[in-house]
PDB file of C-alpha atoms in Angstrom:
ATOM      1  CA  UNK A 969     178.753   3.301  93.784  1.00 52.00           C
ATOM      2  CA  UNK A 970     175.228   2.834  92.418  1.00 64.00           C
ATOM      3  CA  UNK A 971     173.081   4.777  90.018  1.00 79.00           C
ATOM      4  CA  UNK A 972     171.725   7.022  92.768  1.00 89.00           C
ATOM      5  CA  UNK A 973     174.707   7.219  95.121  1.00 89.00           C
ATOM      6  CA  UNK A 974     175.323  10.874  94.319  1.00 95.00           C
ATOM      7  CA  UNK A 975     171.638  11.670  94.694  1.00 97.00           C
ATOM      8  CA  UNK A 976     171.539  10.000  98.108  1.00 97.00           C
ATOM      9  CA  UNK A 977     174.632  11.924  99.172  1.00 97.00           C
ATOM     10  CA  UNK A 978     172.913  15.149  98.154  1.00 98.00           C
ATOM     11  CA  UNK A 979     169.729  14.164  99.997  1.00 98.00           C
ATOM     12  CA  UNK A 980     171.741  13.587 103.168  1.00 97.00           C
ATOM     13  CA  UNK A 981     173.358  16.997 102.824  1.00 97.00           C
ATOM     14  CA  UNK A 982     169.923  18.525 102.318  1.00 98.00           C
ATOM     15  CA  UNK A 983     168.861  16.829 105.545  1.00 97.00           C
ATOM     16  CA  UNK A 984     171.820  18.379 107.369  1.00 97.00           C
ATOM     17  CA  UNK A 985     170.660  21.812 106.242  1.00 97.00           C
ATOM     18  CA  UNK A 986     167.063  21.109 107.218  1.00 96.00           C
ATOM     19  CA  UNK A 987     168.100  19.890 110.669  1.00 95.00           C
ATOM     20  CA  UNK A 988     170.025  23.072 111.405  1.00 95.00           C
ATOM     21  CA  UNK A 989     167.096  25.304 110.513  1.00 92.00           C
ATOM     22  CA  UNK A 990     164.316  23.268 112.116  1.00 92.00           C
ATOM     23  CA  UNK A 991     166.276  22.740 115.334  1.00 91.00           C
ATOM     24  CA  UNK A 992     166.865  26.483 115.710  1.00 88.00           C
ATOM     25  CA  UNK A 993     163.109  27.147 115.689  1.00 81.00           C
ATOM     26  CA  UNK A 994     161.928  24.129 117.676  1.00 85.00           C
ATOM     27  CA  UNK A 995     160.290  25.155 120.951  1.00 74.00           C
ATOM     28  CA  UNK A 996     161.152  28.807 120.259  1.00 66.00           C
ATOM     29  CA  UNK A 997     158.864  31.148 122.184  1.00 56.00           C
ATOM     30  CA  UNK A 998     158.492  33.474 119.188  1.00 55.00           C
ATOM     31  CA  UNK A 999     157.755  30.806 116.555  1.00 66.00           C
ATOM     32  CA  UNK A1000     155.348  32.257 113.982  1.00 73.00           C
ATOM     33  CA  UNK A1001     152.388  29.995 113.148  1.00 67.00           C
ATOM     34  CA  UNK A1002     149.821  30.498 110.380  1.00 64.00           C
ATOM     35  CA  UNK A1003     146.799  28.522 109.165  1.00 65.00           C
ATOM     36  CA  UNK A1004     146.627  27.453 105.522  1.00 57.00           C
ATOM     37  CA  UNK A1005     143.402  27.385 103.466  1.00 57.00           C
ATOM     38  CA  UNK A1006     142.977  23.665 104.217  1.00 60.00           C
ATOM     39  CA  UNK A1007     143.039  24.568 107.939  1.00 55.00           C
ATOM     40  CA  UNK A1008     146.384  22.827 108.498  1.00 66.00           C
ATOM     41  CA  UNK A1009     149.198  24.679 110.227  1.00 56.00           C
ATOM     42  CA  UNK A1010     152.395  26.071 108.764  1.00 66.00           C
ATOM     43  CA  UNK A1011     155.242  27.584 110.761  1.00 76.00           C
ATOM     44  CA  UNK A1012     158.065  29.874 109.733  1.00 83.00           C
ATOM     45  CA  UNK A1013     160.324  26.840 110.128  1.00 84.00           C
ATOM     46  CA  UNK A1014     158.385  24.885 107.453  1.00 85.00           C
ATOM     47  CA  UNK A1015     158.827  27.768 105.041  1.00 91.00           C
ATOM     48  CA  UNK A1016     162.481  28.420 105.869  1.00 89.00           C
ATOM     49  CA  UNK A1017     163.448  24.755 105.522  1.00 93.00           C
ATOM     50  CA  UNK A1018     161.748  24.336 102.166  1.00 95.00           C
ATOM     51  CA  UNK A1019     163.259  27.559 100.777  1.00 95.00           C
ATOM     52  CA  UNK A1020     166.736  26.463 101.790  1.00 96.00           C
ATOM     53  CA  UNK A1021     166.311  22.984 100.288  1.00 97.00           C
ATOM     54  CA  UNK A1022     164.953  24.399  97.037  1.00 97.00           C
ATOM     55  CA  UNK A1023     167.932  26.749  96.764  1.00 97.00           C
ATOM     56  CA  UNK A1024     170.393  23.900  97.293  1.00 97.00           C
ATOM     57  CA  UNK A1025     168.671  21.645  94.773  1.00 97.00           C
ATOM     58  CA  UNK A1026     168.594  24.444  92.197  1.00 96.00           C
ATOM     59  CA  UNK A1027     172.345  24.923  92.667  1.00 97.00           C
ATOM     60  CA  UNK A1028     173.274  21.216  92.685  1.00 96.00           C
ATOM     61  CA  UNK A1029     170.677  19.771  90.264  1.00 95.00           C
ATOM     62  CA  UNK A1030     169.467  22.677  88.106  1.00 94.00           C
ATOM     63  CA  UNK A1031     167.699  20.370  85.638  1.00 94.00           C
ATOM     64  CA  UNK A1032     165.619  18.554  88.248  1.00 96.00           C
ATOM     65  CA  UNK A1033     162.069  19.363  89.227  1.00 97.00           C
ATOM     66  CA  UNK A1034     160.797  19.988  92.754  1.00 98.00           C
ATOM     67  CA  UNK A1035     157.528  19.259  94.525  1.00 97.00           C
ATOM     68  CA  UNK A1036     157.237  20.713  98.005  1.00 96.00           C
ATOM     69  CA  UNK A1037     154.409  20.971 100.486  1.00 91.00           C
ATOM     70  CA  UNK A1038     154.692  24.717 100.959  1.00 90.00           C
ATOM     71  CA  UNK A1039     155.724  26.076  97.545  1.00 92.00           C
ATOM     72  CA  UNK A1040     154.251  23.604  95.091  1.00 92.00           C
ATOM     73  CA  UNK A1041     155.716  22.222  91.886  1.00 94.00           C
ATOM     74  CA  UNK A1042     158.352  23.596  89.565  1.00 93.00           C
ATOM     75  CA  UNK A1043     160.462  22.193  86.754  1.00 90.00           C
ATOM     76  CA  UNK A1044     160.612  18.813  85.040  1.00 81.00           C
ATOM     77  CA  UNK A1045     158.869  15.899  86.743  1.00 80.00           C
ATOM     78  CA  UNK A1046     161.087  13.216  85.129  1.00 91.00           C
ATOM     79  CA  UNK A1047     163.537  13.641  88.002  1.00 96.00           C
ATOM     80  CA  UNK A1048     161.662  15.285  90.837  1.00 98.00           C
ATOM     81  CA  UNK A1049     162.744  16.062  94.372  1.00 98.00           C
ATOM     82  CA  UNK A1050     159.804  15.749  96.762  1.00 98.00           C
ATOM     83  CA  UNK A1051     159.993  17.683 100.023  1.00 98.00           C
ATOM     84  CA  UNK A1052     158.031  17.806 103.234  1.00 96.00           C
ATOM     85  CA  UNK A1053     160.016  20.354 105.245  1.00 95.00           C
ATOM     86  CA  UNK A1054     158.452  19.368 108.558  1.00 93.00           C
ATOM     87  CA  UNK A1055     156.302  16.267 108.659  1.00 94.00           C
ATOM     88  CA  UNK A1056     154.378  16.482 111.911  1.00 89.00           C
ATOM     89  CA  UNK A1057     153.944  20.268 112.042  1.00 84.00           C
ATOM     90  CA  UNK A1058     151.259  19.974 114.734  1.00 85.00           C
ATOM     91  CA  UNK A1059     153.751  18.104 116.929  1.00 88.00           C
ATOM     92  CA  UNK A1060     156.476  20.590 116.085  1.00 85.00           C
ATOM     93  CA  UNK A1061     154.482  23.652 117.084  1.00 81.00           C
ATOM     94  CA  UNK A1062     153.389  22.024 120.363  1.00 86.00           C
ATOM     95  CA  UNK A1063     156.919  20.959 121.264  1.00 87.00           C
ATOM     96  CA  UNK A1064     156.358  17.215 120.739  1.00 90.00           C
ATOM     97  CA  UNK A1065     159.637  15.756 119.372  1.00 92.00           C
ATOM     98  CA  UNK A1066     158.026  13.364 116.848  1.00 93.00           C
ATOM     99  CA  UNK A1067     158.546  15.254 113.576  1.00 94.00           C
ATOM    100  CA  UNK A1068     161.038  15.217 110.761  1.00 96.00           C
ATOM    101  CA  UNK A1069     162.068  16.430 107.332  1.00 97.00           C
ATOM    102  CA  UNK A1070     161.197  14.127 104.408  1.00 98.00           C
ATOM    103  CA  UNK A1071     163.346  14.256 101.275  1.00 98.00           C
ATOM    104  CA  UNK A1072     162.792  12.030  98.253  1.00 98.00           C
ATOM    105  CA  UNK A1073     163.919  11.772  94.670  1.00 98.00           C
ATOM    106  CA  UNK A1074     161.429  10.229  92.253  1.00 97.00           C
ATOM    107  CA  UNK A1075     162.385   9.182  88.736  1.00 96.00           C
ATOM    108  CA  UNK A1076     159.442   8.903  86.353  1.00 95.00           C
ATOM    109  CA  UNK A1077     157.156   9.051  89.387  1.00 95.00           C
ATOM    110  CA  UNK A1078     158.865   6.232  91.297  1.00 96.00           C
ATOM    111  CA  UNK A1079     160.642   7.188  94.556  1.00 97.00           C
ATOM    112  CA  UNK A1080     164.229   5.888  94.360  1.00 97.00           C
ATOM    113  CA  UNK A1081     165.876   7.849  97.191  1.00 98.00           C
ATOM    114  CA  UNK A1082     164.399   8.602 100.584  1.00 98.00           C
ATOM    115  CA  UNK A1083     165.731  10.383 103.664  1.00 98.00           C
ATOM    116  CA  UNK A1084     163.858  10.983 106.913  1.00 98.00           C
ATOM    117  CA  UNK A1085     165.662  13.146 109.429  1.00 97.00           C
ATOM    118  CA  UNK A1086     164.362  13.768 112.935  1.00 96.00           C
ATOM    119  CA  UNK A1087     166.814  15.915 114.899  1.00 95.00           C
ATOM    120  CA  UNK A1088     164.596  16.167 117.990  1.00 94.00           C
ATOM    121  CA  UNK A1089     164.702  12.370 118.250  1.00 94.00           C
ATOM    122  CA  UNK A1090     168.384  12.316 117.305  1.00 94.00           C
ATOM    123  CA  UNK A1091     167.632   9.893 114.476  1.00 95.00           C
ATOM    124  CA  UNK A1092     167.948   9.632 110.699  1.00 97.00           C
ATOM    125  CA  UNK A1093     166.828   6.960 108.230  1.00 98.00           C
ATOM    126  CA  UNK A1094     167.708   6.656 104.536  1.00 98.00           C
ATOM    127  CA  UNK A1095     167.602   4.376 101.517  1.00 98.00           C
ATOM    128  CA  UNK A1096     168.204   4.242  97.780  1.00 97.00           C
ATOM    129  CA  UNK A1097     166.958   1.569  95.433  1.00 96.00           C
ATOM    130  CA  UNK A1098     169.143  -1.526  95.547  1.00 94.00           C
ATOM    131  CA  UNK A1099     171.301  -0.322  98.434  1.00 95.00           C
ATOM    132  CA  UNK A1100     169.241  -1.270 101.458  1.00 96.00           C
ATOM    133  CA  UNK A1101     167.713   0.891 104.179  1.00 98.00           C
ATOM    134  CA  UNK A1102     169.771   2.339 106.996  1.00 98.00           C
ATOM    135  CA  UNK A1103     169.528   4.315 110.194  1.00 97.00           C
ATOM    136  CA  UNK A1104     171.875   6.100 112.579  1.00 94.00           C
ATOM    137  CA  UNK A1105     171.493   8.025 115.801  1.00 87.00           C
ATOM    138  CA  UNK A1106     173.463  11.005 117.007  1.00 77.00           C
ATOM    139  CA  UNK A1107     174.942   9.070 119.940  1.00 77.00           C
ATOM    140  CA  UNK A1108     177.045   6.603 117.945  1.00 77.00           C
ATOM    141  CA  UNK A1109     176.667   7.833 114.375  1.00 80.00           C
ATOM    142  CA  UNK A1110     177.238   4.268 113.192  1.00 89.00           C
ATOM    143  CA  UNK A1111     174.884   3.209 110.363  1.00 94.00           C
ATOM    144  CA  UNK A1112     172.745   0.151 111.024  1.00 95.00           C
ATOM    145  CA  UNK A1113     170.922  -1.734 108.284  1.00 97.00           C
ATOM    146  CA  UNK A1114     167.154  -1.996 108.640  1.00 98.00           C
ATOM    147  CA  UNK A1115     165.044  -5.128 108.303  1.00 98.00           C
ATOM    148  CA  UNK A1116     161.296  -5.480 108.734  1.00 98.00           C
ATOM    149  CA  UNK A1117     159.848  -8.068 111.094  1.00 98.00           C
ATOM    150  CA  UNK A1118     159.052 -11.657 110.224  1.00 98.00           C
ATOM    151  CA  UNK A1119     155.570 -11.624 111.771  1.00 98.00           C
ATOM    152  CA  UNK A1120     153.253 -13.500 109.425  1.00 98.00           C
ATOM    153  CA  UNK A1121     149.916 -13.664 111.265  1.00 97.00           C
ATOM    154  CA  UNK A1122     147.619 -10.744 112.044  1.00 97.00           C
ATOM    155  CA  UNK A1123     146.990 -12.079 115.536  1.00 97.00           C
ATOM    156  CA  UNK A1124     150.675 -11.519 116.330  1.00 98.00           C
ATOM    157  CA  UNK A1125     150.999  -8.136 114.592  1.00 98.00           C
ATOM    158  CA  UNK A1126     151.513  -4.654 115.979  1.00 98.00           C
ATOM    159  CA  UNK A1127     149.610  -1.994 113.994  1.00 98.00           C
ATOM    160  CA  UNK A1128     149.845   1.791 113.891  1.00 97.00           C
ATOM    161  CA  UNK A1129     146.666   3.370 112.505  1.00 94.00           C
ATOM    162  CA  UNK A1130     147.775   7.016 112.830  1.00 88.00           C
ATOM    163  CA  UNK A1131     144.415   8.718 113.582  1.00 91.00           C
ATOM    164  CA  UNK A1132     140.870   7.580 114.333  1.00 94.00           C
ATOM    165  CA  UNK A1133     139.517  10.772 112.735  1.00 94.00           C
ATOM    166  CA  UNK A1134     141.315   9.985 109.453  1.00 93.00           C
ATOM    167  CA  UNK A1135     139.745   6.529 109.233  1.00 96.00           C
ATOM    168  CA  UNK A1136     136.339   7.850 110.266  1.00 97.00           C
ATOM    169  CA  UNK A1137     136.398  10.629 107.655  1.00 96.00           C
ATOM    170  CA  UNK A1138     137.405   8.101 104.985  1.00 96.00           C
ATOM    171  CA  UNK A1139     134.490   5.817 105.910  1.00 97.00           C
ATOM    172  CA  UNK A1140     136.748   3.072 107.231  1.00 97.00           C
ATOM    173  CA  UNK A1141     136.127   3.321 110.972  1.00 97.00           C
ATOM    174  CA  UNK A1142     134.265   0.011 111.204  1.00 97.00           C
ATOM    175  CA  UNK A1143     137.048  -1.729 109.292  1.00 97.00           C
ATOM    176  CA  UNK A1144     139.654  -0.151 111.574  1.00 97.00           C
ATOM    177  CA  UNK A1145     137.860  -1.371 114.680  1.00 97.00           C
ATOM    178  CA  UNK A1146     137.603  -4.858 113.221  1.00 97.00           C
ATOM    179  CA  UNK A1147     141.295  -4.788 112.314  1.00 97.00           C
ATOM    180  CA  UNK A1148     142.333  -3.673 115.797  1.00 96.00           C
ATOM    181  CA  UNK A1149     140.443  -6.653 117.166  1.00 97.00           C
ATOM    182  CA  UNK A1150     142.286  -8.965 114.776  1.00 97.00           C
ATOM    183  CA  UNK A1151     145.824  -7.831 115.639  1.00 98.00           C
ATOM    184  CA  UNK A1152     147.868  -8.314 118.786  1.00 97.00           C
ATOM    185  CA  UNK A1153     148.431  -4.620 119.489  1.00 97.00           C
ATOM    186  CA  UNK A1154     147.349  -1.273 118.074  1.00 97.00           C
ATOM    187  CA  UNK A1155     148.692   2.217 118.671  1.00 95.00           C
ATOM    188  CA  UNK A1156     148.757   5.580 116.888  1.00 93.00           C
ATOM    189  CA  UNK A1157     152.428   6.517 116.916  1.00 91.00           C
ATOM    190  CA  UNK A1158     151.961   9.135 114.243  1.00 83.00           C
ATOM    191  CA  UNK A1159     153.505  10.704 111.172  1.00 89.00           C
ATOM    192  CA  UNK A1160     156.815   9.476 109.732  1.00 95.00           C
ATOM    193  CA  UNK A1161     157.844   7.695 112.930  1.00 96.00           C
ATOM    194  CA  UNK A1162     155.334   4.865 112.465  1.00 97.00           C
ATOM    195  CA  UNK A1163     156.842   3.947 109.104  1.00 98.00           C
ATOM    196  CA  UNK A1164     160.381   4.099 110.421  1.00 98.00           C
ATOM    197  CA  UNK A1165     159.436   1.788 113.303  1.00 98.00           C
ATOM    198  CA  UNK A1166     158.012  -0.546 110.663  1.00 98.00           C
ATOM    199  CA  UNK A1167     161.289  -0.466 108.709  1.00 98.00           C
ATOM    200  CA  UNK A1168     163.161  -1.219 111.937  1.00 98.00           C
ATOM    201  CA  UNK A1169     161.012  -4.288 112.589  1.00 98.00           C
ATOM    202  CA  UNK A1170     159.422  -2.796 115.707  1.00 97.00           C
ATOM    203  CA  UNK A1171     155.972  -2.443 114.110  1.00 98.00           C
ATOM    204  CA  UNK A1172     154.425  -4.733 111.524  1.00 98.00           C
ATOM    205  CA  UNK A1173     151.871  -2.537 109.713  1.00 98.00           C
ATOM    206  CA  UNK A1174     150.888   1.115 109.261  1.00 98.00           C
ATOM    207  CA  UNK A1175     147.727   2.522 107.675  1.00 97.00           C
ATOM    208  CA  UNK A1176     146.797   6.122 106.977  1.00 96.00           C
ATOM    209  CA  UNK A1177     144.343   8.305 105.043  1.00 96.00           C
ATOM    210  CA  UNK A1178     144.342  11.914 103.843  1.00 94.00           C
ATOM    211  CA  UNK A1179     148.002  11.842 102.827  1.00 96.00           C
ATOM    212  CA  UNK A1180     149.746  13.598  99.959  1.00 96.00           C
ATOM    213  CA  UNK A1181     152.670  12.635  97.751  1.00 97.00           C
ATOM    214  CA  UNK A1182     155.096  14.661  99.874  1.00 97.00           C
ATOM    215  CA  UNK A1183     153.913  12.831 103.017  1.00 97.00           C
ATOM    216  CA  UNK A1184     154.857   9.422 101.616  1.00 98.00           C
ATOM    217  CA  UNK A1185     157.494   9.608  98.869  1.00 98.00           C
ATOM    218  CA  UNK A1186     160.543   9.550 101.163  1.00 98.00           C
ATOM    219  CA  UNK A1187     159.098   6.706 103.234  1.00 98.00           C
ATOM    220  CA  UNK A1188     158.583   4.294 100.354  1.00 98.00           C
ATOM    221  CA  UNK A1189     162.241   3.485  99.501  1.00 98.00           C
ATOM    222  CA  UNK A1190     163.063   3.050 103.189  1.00 98.00           C
ATOM    223  CA  UNK A1191     160.212   0.608 103.854  1.00 98.00           C
ATOM    224  CA  UNK A1192     160.773  -1.300 100.623  1.00 98.00           C
ATOM    225  CA  UNK A1193     164.556  -1.530 100.967  1.00 98.00           C
ATOM    226  CA  UNK A1194     164.029  -2.843 104.505  1.00 98.00           C
ATOM    227  CA  UNK A1195     162.022  -5.684 102.959  1.00 98.00           C
ATOM    228  CA  UNK A1196     158.514  -4.297 103.389  1.00 98.00           C
ATOM    229  CA  UNK A1197     155.630  -3.441 101.081  1.00 98.00           C
ATOM    230  CA  UNK A1198     154.038  -0.045 100.512  1.00 98.00           C
ATOM    231  CA  UNK A1199     150.757   0.567  98.683  1.00 98.00           C
ATOM    232  CA  UNK A1200     147.537   2.481  99.097  1.00 97.00           C
ATOM    233  CA  UNK A1201     144.747   0.922 101.151  1.00 97.00           C
ATOM    234  CA  UNK A1202     143.336  -0.571  97.940  1.00 96.00           C
ATOM    235  CA  UNK A1203     146.702  -2.018  96.909  1.00 97.00           C
ATOM    236  CA  UNK A1204     147.793   0.600  94.370  1.00 96.00           C
ATOM    237  CA  UNK A1205     151.544   1.327  94.411  1.00 95.00           C
ATOM    238  CA  UNK A1206     152.984   4.839  94.576  1.00 94.00           C
ATOM    239  CA  UNK A1207     152.726   7.850  96.883  1.00 95.00           C
ATOM    240  CA  UNK A1208     149.927   9.796  95.185  1.00 93.00           C
ATOM    241  CA  UNK A1209     146.801   7.780  95.945  1.00 95.00           C
ATOM    242  CA  UNK A1210     145.517   9.539  99.073  1.00 94.00           C
ATOM    243  CA  UNK A1211     146.042   6.646 101.472  1.00 97.00           C
ATOM    244  CA  UNK A1212     148.831   4.345 102.568  1.00 97.00           C
ATOM    245  CA  UNK A1213     149.197   0.783 103.731  1.00 98.00           C
ATOM    246  CA  UNK A1214     152.725  -0.261 104.659  1.00 98.00           C
ATOM    247  CA  UNK A1215     153.666  -3.616 106.100  1.00 98.00           C
ATOM    248  CA  UNK A1216     156.443  -6.126 106.533  1.00 98.00           C
ATOM    249  CA  UNK A1217     155.187  -7.783 103.351  1.00 98.00           C
ATOM    250  CA  UNK A1218     154.106 -11.030 105.002  1.00 98.00           C
ATOM    251  CA  UNK A1219     150.935  -9.371 106.297  1.00 98.00           C
ATOM    252  CA  UNK A1220     150.041  -7.348 103.220  1.00 98.00           C
ATOM    253  CA  UNK A1221     147.540  -9.750 101.600  1.00 98.00           C
ATOM    254  CA  UNK A1222     145.661 -10.212 104.878  1.00 98.00           C
ATOM    255  CA  UNK A1223     145.607  -6.466 105.524  1.00 98.00           C
ATOM    256  CA  UNK A1224     144.298  -5.697 102.036  1.00 98.00           C
ATOM    257  CA  UNK A1225     141.620  -8.331 102.448  1.00 97.00           C
ATOM    258  CA  UNK A1226     140.586  -6.907 105.824  1.00 96.00           C
ATOM    259  CA  UNK A1227     140.223  -3.424 104.334  1.00 96.00           C
ATOM    260  CA  UNK A1228     138.611  -4.401 101.013  1.00 93.00           C
TER     261      UNK A1228
END
């Protein structure tokens, strides 16, 4: 038992609830889709998942605060649950299976528990500070500990850059192109999956712009407990800086230098 064992157990139960709701709506012909003021999409599944998770947290941890993508912030931020009910909503509404629910607990602003659950892929990843990062699939159900890769040179690295439009809008397109020429392989796997592939040692680096705290908080403990590093593109730690740069750690200085 560790300091956050009970919190991780709760986060996993929250993920079970989220999976049931999101799976019921996935690829449903009558799925209701709306456009938010920022022109991003929200589905009835996003809203239903977040409501259910908020209700469970209020019942189990009534003193904790909550930050969610769809319903904002409430309560104390000292211990704050951070929720993205469906990360990859655009994939979800088109029937692409790369999406998942992100659940984090941050203490004094530092994410200490993270769960990523992707029922359409049949996968789940989780971590708590000091206890390693783990994954399991629905076929075996057996947990497997995660470890980032040992790649130490950019020329041998596999990079996921998420979206050309993101980098272009942020004014980093030229740097992205230069970086793709420096690495062995580049792809845009997208959303939470890129970071989980990094934690598994399949990818070596992930960079992204136009991201919010709820997009990143659950990913940070998983990447870090797998042995990786997670900062913004300018090297600032934490999930609230508007960009992300995650790596196996070995490559982080070279990546920061390439993007400076």
